[in-house]
PDB file of C-alpha atoms in Angstrom:
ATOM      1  CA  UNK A   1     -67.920  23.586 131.455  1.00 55.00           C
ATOM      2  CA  UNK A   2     -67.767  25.181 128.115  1.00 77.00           C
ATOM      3  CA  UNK A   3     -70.808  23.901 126.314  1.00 92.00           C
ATOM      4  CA  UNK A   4     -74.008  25.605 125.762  1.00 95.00           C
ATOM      5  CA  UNK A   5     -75.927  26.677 128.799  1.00 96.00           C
ATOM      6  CA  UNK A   6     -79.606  27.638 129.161  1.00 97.00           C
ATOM      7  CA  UNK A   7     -81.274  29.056 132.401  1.00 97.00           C
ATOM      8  CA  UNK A   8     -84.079  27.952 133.819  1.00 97.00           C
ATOM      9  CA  UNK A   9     -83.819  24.167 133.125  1.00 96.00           C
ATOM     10  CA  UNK A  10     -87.843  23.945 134.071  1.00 97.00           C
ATOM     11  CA  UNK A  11     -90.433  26.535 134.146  1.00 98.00           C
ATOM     12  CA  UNK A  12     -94.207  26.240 135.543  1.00 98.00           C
ATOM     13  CA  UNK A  13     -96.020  29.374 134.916  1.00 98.00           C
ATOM     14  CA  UNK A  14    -100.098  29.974 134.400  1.00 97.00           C
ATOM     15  CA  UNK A  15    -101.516  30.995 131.355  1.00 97.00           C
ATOM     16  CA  UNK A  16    -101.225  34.219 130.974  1.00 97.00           C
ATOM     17  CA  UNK A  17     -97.982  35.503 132.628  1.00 98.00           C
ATOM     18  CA  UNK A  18     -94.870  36.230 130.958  1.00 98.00           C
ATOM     19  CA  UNK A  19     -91.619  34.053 131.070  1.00 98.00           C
ATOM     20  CA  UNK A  20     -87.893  34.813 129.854  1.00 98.00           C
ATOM     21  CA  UNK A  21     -85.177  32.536 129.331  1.00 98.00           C
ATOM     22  CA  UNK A  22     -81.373  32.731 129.063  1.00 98.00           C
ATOM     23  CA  UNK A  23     -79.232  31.276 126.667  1.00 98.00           C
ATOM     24  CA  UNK A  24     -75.129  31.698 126.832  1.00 97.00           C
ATOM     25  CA  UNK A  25     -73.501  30.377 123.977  1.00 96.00           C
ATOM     26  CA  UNK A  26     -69.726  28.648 123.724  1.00 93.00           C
ATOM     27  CA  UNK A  27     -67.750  31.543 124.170  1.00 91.00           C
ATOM     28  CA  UNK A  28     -66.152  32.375 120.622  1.00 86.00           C
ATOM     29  CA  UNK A  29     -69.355  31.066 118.410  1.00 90.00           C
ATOM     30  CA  UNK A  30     -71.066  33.993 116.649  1.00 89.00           C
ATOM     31  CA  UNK A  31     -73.963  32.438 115.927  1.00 91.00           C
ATOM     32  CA  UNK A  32     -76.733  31.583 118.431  1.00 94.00           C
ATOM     33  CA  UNK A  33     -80.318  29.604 117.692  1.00 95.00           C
ATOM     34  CA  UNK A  34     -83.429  28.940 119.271  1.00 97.00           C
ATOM     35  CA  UNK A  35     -85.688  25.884 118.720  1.00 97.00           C
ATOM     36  CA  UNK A  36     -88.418  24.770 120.043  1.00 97.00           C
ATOM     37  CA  UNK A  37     -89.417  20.747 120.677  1.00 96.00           C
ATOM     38  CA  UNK A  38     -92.288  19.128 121.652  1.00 95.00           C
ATOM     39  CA  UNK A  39     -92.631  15.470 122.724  1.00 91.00           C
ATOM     40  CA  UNK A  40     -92.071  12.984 119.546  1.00 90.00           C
ATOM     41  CA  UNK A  41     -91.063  15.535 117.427  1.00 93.00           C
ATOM     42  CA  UNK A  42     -87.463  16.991 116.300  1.00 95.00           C
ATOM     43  CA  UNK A  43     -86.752  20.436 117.174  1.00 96.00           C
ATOM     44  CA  UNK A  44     -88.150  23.249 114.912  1.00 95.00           C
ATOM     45  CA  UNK A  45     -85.946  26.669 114.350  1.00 93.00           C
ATOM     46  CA  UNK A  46     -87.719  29.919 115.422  1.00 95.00           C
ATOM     47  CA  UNK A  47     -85.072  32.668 115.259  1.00 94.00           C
ATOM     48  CA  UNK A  48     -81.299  33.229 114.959  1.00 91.00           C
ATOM     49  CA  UNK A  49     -78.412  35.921 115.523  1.00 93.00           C
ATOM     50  CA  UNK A  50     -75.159  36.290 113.823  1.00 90.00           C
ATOM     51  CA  UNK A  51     -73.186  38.198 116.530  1.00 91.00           C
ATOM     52  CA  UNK A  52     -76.453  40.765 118.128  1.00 92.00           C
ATOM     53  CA  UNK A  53     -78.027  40.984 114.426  1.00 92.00           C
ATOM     54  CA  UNK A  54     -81.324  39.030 114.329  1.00 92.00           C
ATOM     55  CA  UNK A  55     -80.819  37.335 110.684  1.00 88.00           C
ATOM     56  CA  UNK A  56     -83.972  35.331 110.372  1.00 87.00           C
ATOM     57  CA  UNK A  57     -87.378  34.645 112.497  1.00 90.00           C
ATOM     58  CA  UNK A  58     -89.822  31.461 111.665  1.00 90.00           C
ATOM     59  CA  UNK A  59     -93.557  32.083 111.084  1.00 87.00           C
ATOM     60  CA  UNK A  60     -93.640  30.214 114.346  1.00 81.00           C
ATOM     61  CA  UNK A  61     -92.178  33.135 115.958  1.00 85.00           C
ATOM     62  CA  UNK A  62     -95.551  34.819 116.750  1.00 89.00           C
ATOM     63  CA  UNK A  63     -96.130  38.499 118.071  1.00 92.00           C
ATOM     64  CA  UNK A  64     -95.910  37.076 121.811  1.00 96.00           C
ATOM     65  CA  UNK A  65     -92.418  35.942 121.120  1.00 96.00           C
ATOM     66  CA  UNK A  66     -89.671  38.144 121.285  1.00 96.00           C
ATOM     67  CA  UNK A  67     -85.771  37.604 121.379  1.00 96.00           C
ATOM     68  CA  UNK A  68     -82.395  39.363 121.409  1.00 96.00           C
ATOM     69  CA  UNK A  69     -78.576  39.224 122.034  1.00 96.00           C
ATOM     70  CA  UNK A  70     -77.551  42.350 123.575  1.00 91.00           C
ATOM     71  CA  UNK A  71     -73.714  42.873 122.487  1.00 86.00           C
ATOM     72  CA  UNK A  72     -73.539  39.375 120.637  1.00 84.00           C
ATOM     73  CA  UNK A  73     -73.509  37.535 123.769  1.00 91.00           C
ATOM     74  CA  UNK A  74     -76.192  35.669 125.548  1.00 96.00           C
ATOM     75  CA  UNK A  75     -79.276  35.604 124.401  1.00 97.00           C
ATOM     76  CA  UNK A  76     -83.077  35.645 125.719  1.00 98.00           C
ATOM     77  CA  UNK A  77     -86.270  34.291 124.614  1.00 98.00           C
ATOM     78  CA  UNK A  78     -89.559  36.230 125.904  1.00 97.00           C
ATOM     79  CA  UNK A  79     -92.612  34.786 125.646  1.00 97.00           C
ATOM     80  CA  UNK A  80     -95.566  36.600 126.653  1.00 97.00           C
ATOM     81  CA  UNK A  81     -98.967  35.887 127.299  1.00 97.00           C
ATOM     82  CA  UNK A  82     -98.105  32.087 127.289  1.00 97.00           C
ATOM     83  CA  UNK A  83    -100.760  29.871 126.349  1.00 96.00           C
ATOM     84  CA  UNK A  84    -100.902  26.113 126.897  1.00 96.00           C
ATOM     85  CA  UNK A  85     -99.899  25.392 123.261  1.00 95.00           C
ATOM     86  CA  UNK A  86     -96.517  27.344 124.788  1.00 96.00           C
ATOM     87  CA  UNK A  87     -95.580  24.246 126.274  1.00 97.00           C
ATOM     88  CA  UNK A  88     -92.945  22.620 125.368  1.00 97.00           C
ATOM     89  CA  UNK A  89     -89.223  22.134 125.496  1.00 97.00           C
ATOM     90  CA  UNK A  90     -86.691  25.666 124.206  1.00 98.00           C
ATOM     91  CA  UNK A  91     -83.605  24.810 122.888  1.00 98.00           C
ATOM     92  CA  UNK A  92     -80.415  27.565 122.139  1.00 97.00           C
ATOM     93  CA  UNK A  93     -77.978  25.895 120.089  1.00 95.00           C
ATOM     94  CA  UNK A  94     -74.908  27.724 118.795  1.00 93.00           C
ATOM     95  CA  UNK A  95     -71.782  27.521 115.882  1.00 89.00           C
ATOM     96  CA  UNK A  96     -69.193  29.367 114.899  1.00 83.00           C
ATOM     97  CA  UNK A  97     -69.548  30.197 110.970  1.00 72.00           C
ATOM     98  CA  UNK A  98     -66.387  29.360 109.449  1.00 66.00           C
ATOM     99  CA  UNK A  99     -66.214  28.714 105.485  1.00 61.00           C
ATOM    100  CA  UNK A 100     -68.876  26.422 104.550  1.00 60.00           C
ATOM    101  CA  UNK A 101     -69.057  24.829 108.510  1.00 64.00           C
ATOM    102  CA  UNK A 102     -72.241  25.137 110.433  1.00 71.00           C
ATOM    103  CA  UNK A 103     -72.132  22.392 113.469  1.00 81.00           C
ATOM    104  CA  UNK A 104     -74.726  23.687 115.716  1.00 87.00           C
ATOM    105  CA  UNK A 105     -74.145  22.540 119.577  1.00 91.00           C
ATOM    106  CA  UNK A 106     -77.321  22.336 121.675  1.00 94.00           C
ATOM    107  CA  UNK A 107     -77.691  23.467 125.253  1.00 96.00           C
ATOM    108  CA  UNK A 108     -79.771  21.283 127.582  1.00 95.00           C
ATOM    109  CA  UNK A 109     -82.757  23.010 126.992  1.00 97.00           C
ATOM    110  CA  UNK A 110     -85.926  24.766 128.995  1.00 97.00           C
ATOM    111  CA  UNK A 111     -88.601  23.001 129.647  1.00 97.00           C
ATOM    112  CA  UNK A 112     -91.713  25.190 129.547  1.00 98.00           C
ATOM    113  CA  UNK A 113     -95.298  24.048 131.429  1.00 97.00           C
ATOM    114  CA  UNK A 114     -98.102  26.458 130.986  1.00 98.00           C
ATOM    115  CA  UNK A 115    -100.798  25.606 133.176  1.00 96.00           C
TER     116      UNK A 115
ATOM    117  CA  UNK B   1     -95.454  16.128 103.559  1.00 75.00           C
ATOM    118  CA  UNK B   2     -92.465  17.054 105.761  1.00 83.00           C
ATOM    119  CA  UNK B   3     -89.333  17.872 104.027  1.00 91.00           C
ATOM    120  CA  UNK B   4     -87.160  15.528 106.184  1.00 95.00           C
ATOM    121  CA  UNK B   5     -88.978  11.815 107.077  1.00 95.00           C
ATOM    122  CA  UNK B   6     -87.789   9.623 109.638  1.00 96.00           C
ATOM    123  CA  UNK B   7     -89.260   6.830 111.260  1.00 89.00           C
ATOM    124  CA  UNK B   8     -89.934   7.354 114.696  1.00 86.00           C
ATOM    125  CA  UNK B   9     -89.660   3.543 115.882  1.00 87.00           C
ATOM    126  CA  UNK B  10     -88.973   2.198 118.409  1.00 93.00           C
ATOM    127  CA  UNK B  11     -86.328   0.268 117.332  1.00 95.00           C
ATOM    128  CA  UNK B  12     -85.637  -2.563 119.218  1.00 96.00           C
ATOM    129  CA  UNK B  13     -81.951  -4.421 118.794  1.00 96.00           C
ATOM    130  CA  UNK B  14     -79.805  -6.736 121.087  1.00 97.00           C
ATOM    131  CA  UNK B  15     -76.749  -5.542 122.390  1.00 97.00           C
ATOM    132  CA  UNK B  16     -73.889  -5.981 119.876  1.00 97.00           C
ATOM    133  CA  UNK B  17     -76.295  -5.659 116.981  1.00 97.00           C
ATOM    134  CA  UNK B  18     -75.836  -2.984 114.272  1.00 97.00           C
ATOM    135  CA  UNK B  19     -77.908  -0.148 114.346  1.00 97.00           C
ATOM    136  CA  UNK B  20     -79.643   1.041 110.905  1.00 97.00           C
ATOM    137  CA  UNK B  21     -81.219   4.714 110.725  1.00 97.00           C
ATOM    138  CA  UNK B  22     -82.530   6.713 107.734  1.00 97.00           C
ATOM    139  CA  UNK B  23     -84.102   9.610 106.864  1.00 97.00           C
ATOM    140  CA  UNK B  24     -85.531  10.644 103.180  1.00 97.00           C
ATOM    141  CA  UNK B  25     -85.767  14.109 102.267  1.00 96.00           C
ATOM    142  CA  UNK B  26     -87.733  16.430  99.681  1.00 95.00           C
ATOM    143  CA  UNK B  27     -85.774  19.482  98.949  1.00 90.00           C
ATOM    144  CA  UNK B  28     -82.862  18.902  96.700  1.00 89.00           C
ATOM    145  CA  UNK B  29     -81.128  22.434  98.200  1.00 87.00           C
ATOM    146  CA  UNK B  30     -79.908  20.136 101.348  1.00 89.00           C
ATOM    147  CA  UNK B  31     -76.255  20.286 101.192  1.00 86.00           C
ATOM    148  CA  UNK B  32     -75.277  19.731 104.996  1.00 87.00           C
ATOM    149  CA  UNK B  33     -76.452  16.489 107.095  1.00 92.00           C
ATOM    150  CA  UNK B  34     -76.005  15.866 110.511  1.00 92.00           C
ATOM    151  CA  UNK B  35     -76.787  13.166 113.386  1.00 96.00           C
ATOM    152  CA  UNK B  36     -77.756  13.977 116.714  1.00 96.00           C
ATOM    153  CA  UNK B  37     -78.276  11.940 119.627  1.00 97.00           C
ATOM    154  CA  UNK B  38     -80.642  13.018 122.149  1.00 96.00           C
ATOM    155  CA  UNK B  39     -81.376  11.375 125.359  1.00 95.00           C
ATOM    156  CA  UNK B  40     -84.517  11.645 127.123  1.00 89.00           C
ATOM    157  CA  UNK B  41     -84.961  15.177 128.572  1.00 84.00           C
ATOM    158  CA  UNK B  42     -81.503  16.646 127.725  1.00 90.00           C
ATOM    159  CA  UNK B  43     -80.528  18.587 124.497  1.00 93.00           C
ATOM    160  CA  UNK B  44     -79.146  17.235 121.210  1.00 94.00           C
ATOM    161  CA  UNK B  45     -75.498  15.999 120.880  1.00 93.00           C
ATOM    162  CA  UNK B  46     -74.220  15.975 117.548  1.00 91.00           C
ATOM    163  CA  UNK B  47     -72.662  13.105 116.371  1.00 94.00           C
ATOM    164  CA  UNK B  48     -71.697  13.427 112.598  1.00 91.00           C
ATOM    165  CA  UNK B  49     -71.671  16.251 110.529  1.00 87.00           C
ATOM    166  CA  UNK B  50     -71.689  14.828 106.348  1.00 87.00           C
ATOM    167  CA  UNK B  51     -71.422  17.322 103.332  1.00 81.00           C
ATOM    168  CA  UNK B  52     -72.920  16.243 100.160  1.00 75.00           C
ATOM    169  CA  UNK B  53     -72.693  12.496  99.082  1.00 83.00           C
ATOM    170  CA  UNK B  54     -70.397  10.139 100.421  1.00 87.00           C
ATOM    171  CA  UNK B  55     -69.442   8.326 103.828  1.00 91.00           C
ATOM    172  CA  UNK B  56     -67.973   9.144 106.627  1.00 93.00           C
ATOM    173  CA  UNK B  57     -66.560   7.055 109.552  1.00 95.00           C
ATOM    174  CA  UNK B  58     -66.351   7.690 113.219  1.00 94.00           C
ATOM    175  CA  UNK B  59     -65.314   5.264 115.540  1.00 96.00           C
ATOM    176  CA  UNK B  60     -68.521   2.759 115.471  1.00 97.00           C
ATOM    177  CA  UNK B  61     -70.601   5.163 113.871  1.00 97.00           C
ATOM    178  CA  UNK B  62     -70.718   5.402 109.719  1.00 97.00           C
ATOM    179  CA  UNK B  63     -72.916   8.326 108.194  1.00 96.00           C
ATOM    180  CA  UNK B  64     -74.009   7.924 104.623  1.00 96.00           C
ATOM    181  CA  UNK B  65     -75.381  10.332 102.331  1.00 95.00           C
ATOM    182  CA  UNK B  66     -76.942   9.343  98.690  1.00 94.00           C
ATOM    183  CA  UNK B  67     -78.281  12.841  97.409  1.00 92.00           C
ATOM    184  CA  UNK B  68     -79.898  11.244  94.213  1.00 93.00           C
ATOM    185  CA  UNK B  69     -82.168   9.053  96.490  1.00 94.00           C
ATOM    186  CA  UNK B  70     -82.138  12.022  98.963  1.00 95.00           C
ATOM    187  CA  UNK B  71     -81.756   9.139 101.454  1.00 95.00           C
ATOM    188  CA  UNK B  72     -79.287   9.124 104.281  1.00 97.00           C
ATOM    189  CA  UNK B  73     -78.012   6.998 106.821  1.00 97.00           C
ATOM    190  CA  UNK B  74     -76.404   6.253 110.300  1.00 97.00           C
ATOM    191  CA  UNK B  75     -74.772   2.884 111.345  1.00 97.00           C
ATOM    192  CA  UNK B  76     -73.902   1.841 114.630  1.00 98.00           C
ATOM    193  CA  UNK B  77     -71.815  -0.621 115.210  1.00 97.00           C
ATOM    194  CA  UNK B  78     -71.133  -2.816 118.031  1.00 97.00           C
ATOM    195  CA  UNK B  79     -74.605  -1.365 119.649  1.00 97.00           C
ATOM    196  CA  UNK B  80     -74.204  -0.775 123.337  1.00 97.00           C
ATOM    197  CA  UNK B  81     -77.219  -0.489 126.351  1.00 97.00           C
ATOM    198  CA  UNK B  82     -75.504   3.476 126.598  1.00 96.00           C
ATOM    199  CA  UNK B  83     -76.452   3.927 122.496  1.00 97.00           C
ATOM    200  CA  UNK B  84     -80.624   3.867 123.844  1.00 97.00           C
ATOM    201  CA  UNK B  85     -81.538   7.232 122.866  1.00 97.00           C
ATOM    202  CA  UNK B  86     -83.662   9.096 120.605  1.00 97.00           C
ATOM    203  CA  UNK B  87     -81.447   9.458 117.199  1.00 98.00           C
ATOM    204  CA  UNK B  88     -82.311  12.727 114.952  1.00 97.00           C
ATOM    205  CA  UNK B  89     -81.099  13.455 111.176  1.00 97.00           C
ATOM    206  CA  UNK B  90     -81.281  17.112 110.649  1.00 94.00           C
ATOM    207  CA  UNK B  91     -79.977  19.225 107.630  1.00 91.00           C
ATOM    208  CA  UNK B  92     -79.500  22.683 106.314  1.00 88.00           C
ATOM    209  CA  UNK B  93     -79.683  24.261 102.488  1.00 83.00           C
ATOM    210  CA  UNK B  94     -76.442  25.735 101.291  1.00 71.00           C
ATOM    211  CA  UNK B  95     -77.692  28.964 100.174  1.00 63.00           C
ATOM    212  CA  UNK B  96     -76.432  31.829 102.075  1.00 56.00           C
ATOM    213  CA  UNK B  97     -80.123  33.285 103.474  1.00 52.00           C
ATOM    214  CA  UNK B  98     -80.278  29.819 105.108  1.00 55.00           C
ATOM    215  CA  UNK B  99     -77.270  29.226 106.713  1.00 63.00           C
ATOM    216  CA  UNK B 100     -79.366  29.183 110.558  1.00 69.00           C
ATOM    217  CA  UNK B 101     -81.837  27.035 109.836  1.00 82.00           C
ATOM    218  CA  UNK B 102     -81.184  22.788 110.697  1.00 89.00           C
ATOM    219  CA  UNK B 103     -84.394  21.219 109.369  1.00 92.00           C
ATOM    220  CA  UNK B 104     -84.982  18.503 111.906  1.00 96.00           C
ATOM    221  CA  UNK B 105     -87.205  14.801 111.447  1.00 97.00           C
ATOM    222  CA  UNK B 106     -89.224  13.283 114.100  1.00 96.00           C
ATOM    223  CA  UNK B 107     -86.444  11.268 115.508  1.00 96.00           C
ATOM    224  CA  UNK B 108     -86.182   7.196 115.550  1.00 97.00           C
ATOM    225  CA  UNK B 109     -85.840   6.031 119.418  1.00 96.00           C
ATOM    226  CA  UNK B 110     -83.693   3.428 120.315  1.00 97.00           C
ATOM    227  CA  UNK B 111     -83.373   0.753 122.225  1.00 97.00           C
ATOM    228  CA  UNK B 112     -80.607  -1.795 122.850  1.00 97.00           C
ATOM    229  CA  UNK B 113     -81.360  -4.579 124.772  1.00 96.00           C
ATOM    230  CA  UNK B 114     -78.428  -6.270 127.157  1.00 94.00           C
TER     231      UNK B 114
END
């Protein structure tokens, strides 16, 4: 499979602890998102690389939140402290920026309880 | 207000029906609009990509994009039971310090009846 693929798929944790997820792009994109979705809405950015630079982080993207692409690969999403407002489902996406394309393709996505 | 509206249904048709989705839009810097389908618990699949105004055909889809109404479109054609999903517009601004960020609606759900 060559698609997007994000590890875990679910995630229980207590309010609190600290969770980390894993994001590895299609292999020759050089740009990798992260979203976040909760139920009835669309997905809303919080941060993206171009190759390991961090370009731009959404006000969503509190202190707690942390991410990075080590080498321009995969990618991780920390999230400490999680509170129950945490909850919801984390999405990677990635593209390849060529000329004036942009398709983002999604991975199937974390799904995040805090309890 | 949102910048990107879209009514989140549900939208009930019989099978072989044509599906009609739309989303309206604030920002006039939108220059890039996409469709994604999204089924329930699984990530977005894109489904057409659209630059500026226009149409664009794809098999029984047909995206439309009127940037002077800042209104756009998806018809599906033909609707099959498999098209029940959760169908998202999403666009991004053309200038170069936005390039990562899709700005996502709600997201209309779906459902075709047999």
């Amino acid at each position: 499979d060559t698609g997007v693929s994000q590890d875990p798929r679910h995630k229980i944790t207590k309010r609190g602890q600290n969770v980390t997820f894993r994001c590895d792009p299609i292999s020759e994109h050089n740009r990798l998102y992260w979203y976040r979705q909760t139920l009835g809405q669309g997905p809303e950015f919080l941060t993206y690389f171009q190759n390991e630079a961090q370009l731009e982080k959404s006000r969503l993207l509190s202190d707690r939140f942390s991410a990075e692409r080590p080498k321009g690969s995969f990618s991780t999403l920390e999230i400490q402290r999680t509170e129950q407002g945490d909850s919801a489902m984390y999405l990677c996406a990635s593209s390849l920026r060529l000329g004036t394309t942009n398709e983002q393709f999604f991975g199937p996505g974390t799904r995040l309880t805090v309890l | 207000q949102k910048e990107v509206e879209q009514d989140p249904g549900p939208l009930s048709v019989p099978e072989g029906a044509i599906v009609s989705l739309n989303c309206t839009y604030s920002n006039s810097a939108f220059q890039y609009f996409m469709w994604y389908r999204q089924y329930s618990r699984k990530g977005p699949e894109l489904l057409m990509y659209t630059y500026s105004s226009g149409n664009k055909e794809d098999g029984r889809f047909t995206a439309q994009v009127d940037k002077s109404s800042k209104y756009i479109s998806l018809f599906i054609r033909d609707s099959q039971p498999s098209d029940s999903a959760t169908y998202l517009c999403a666009m991004i601004r053309g200038e170069a310090d936005s390039w990562g960020k899709l700005q996502f609606g709600a997201g209309t759900q779906v459902v075709v009846t047999p």
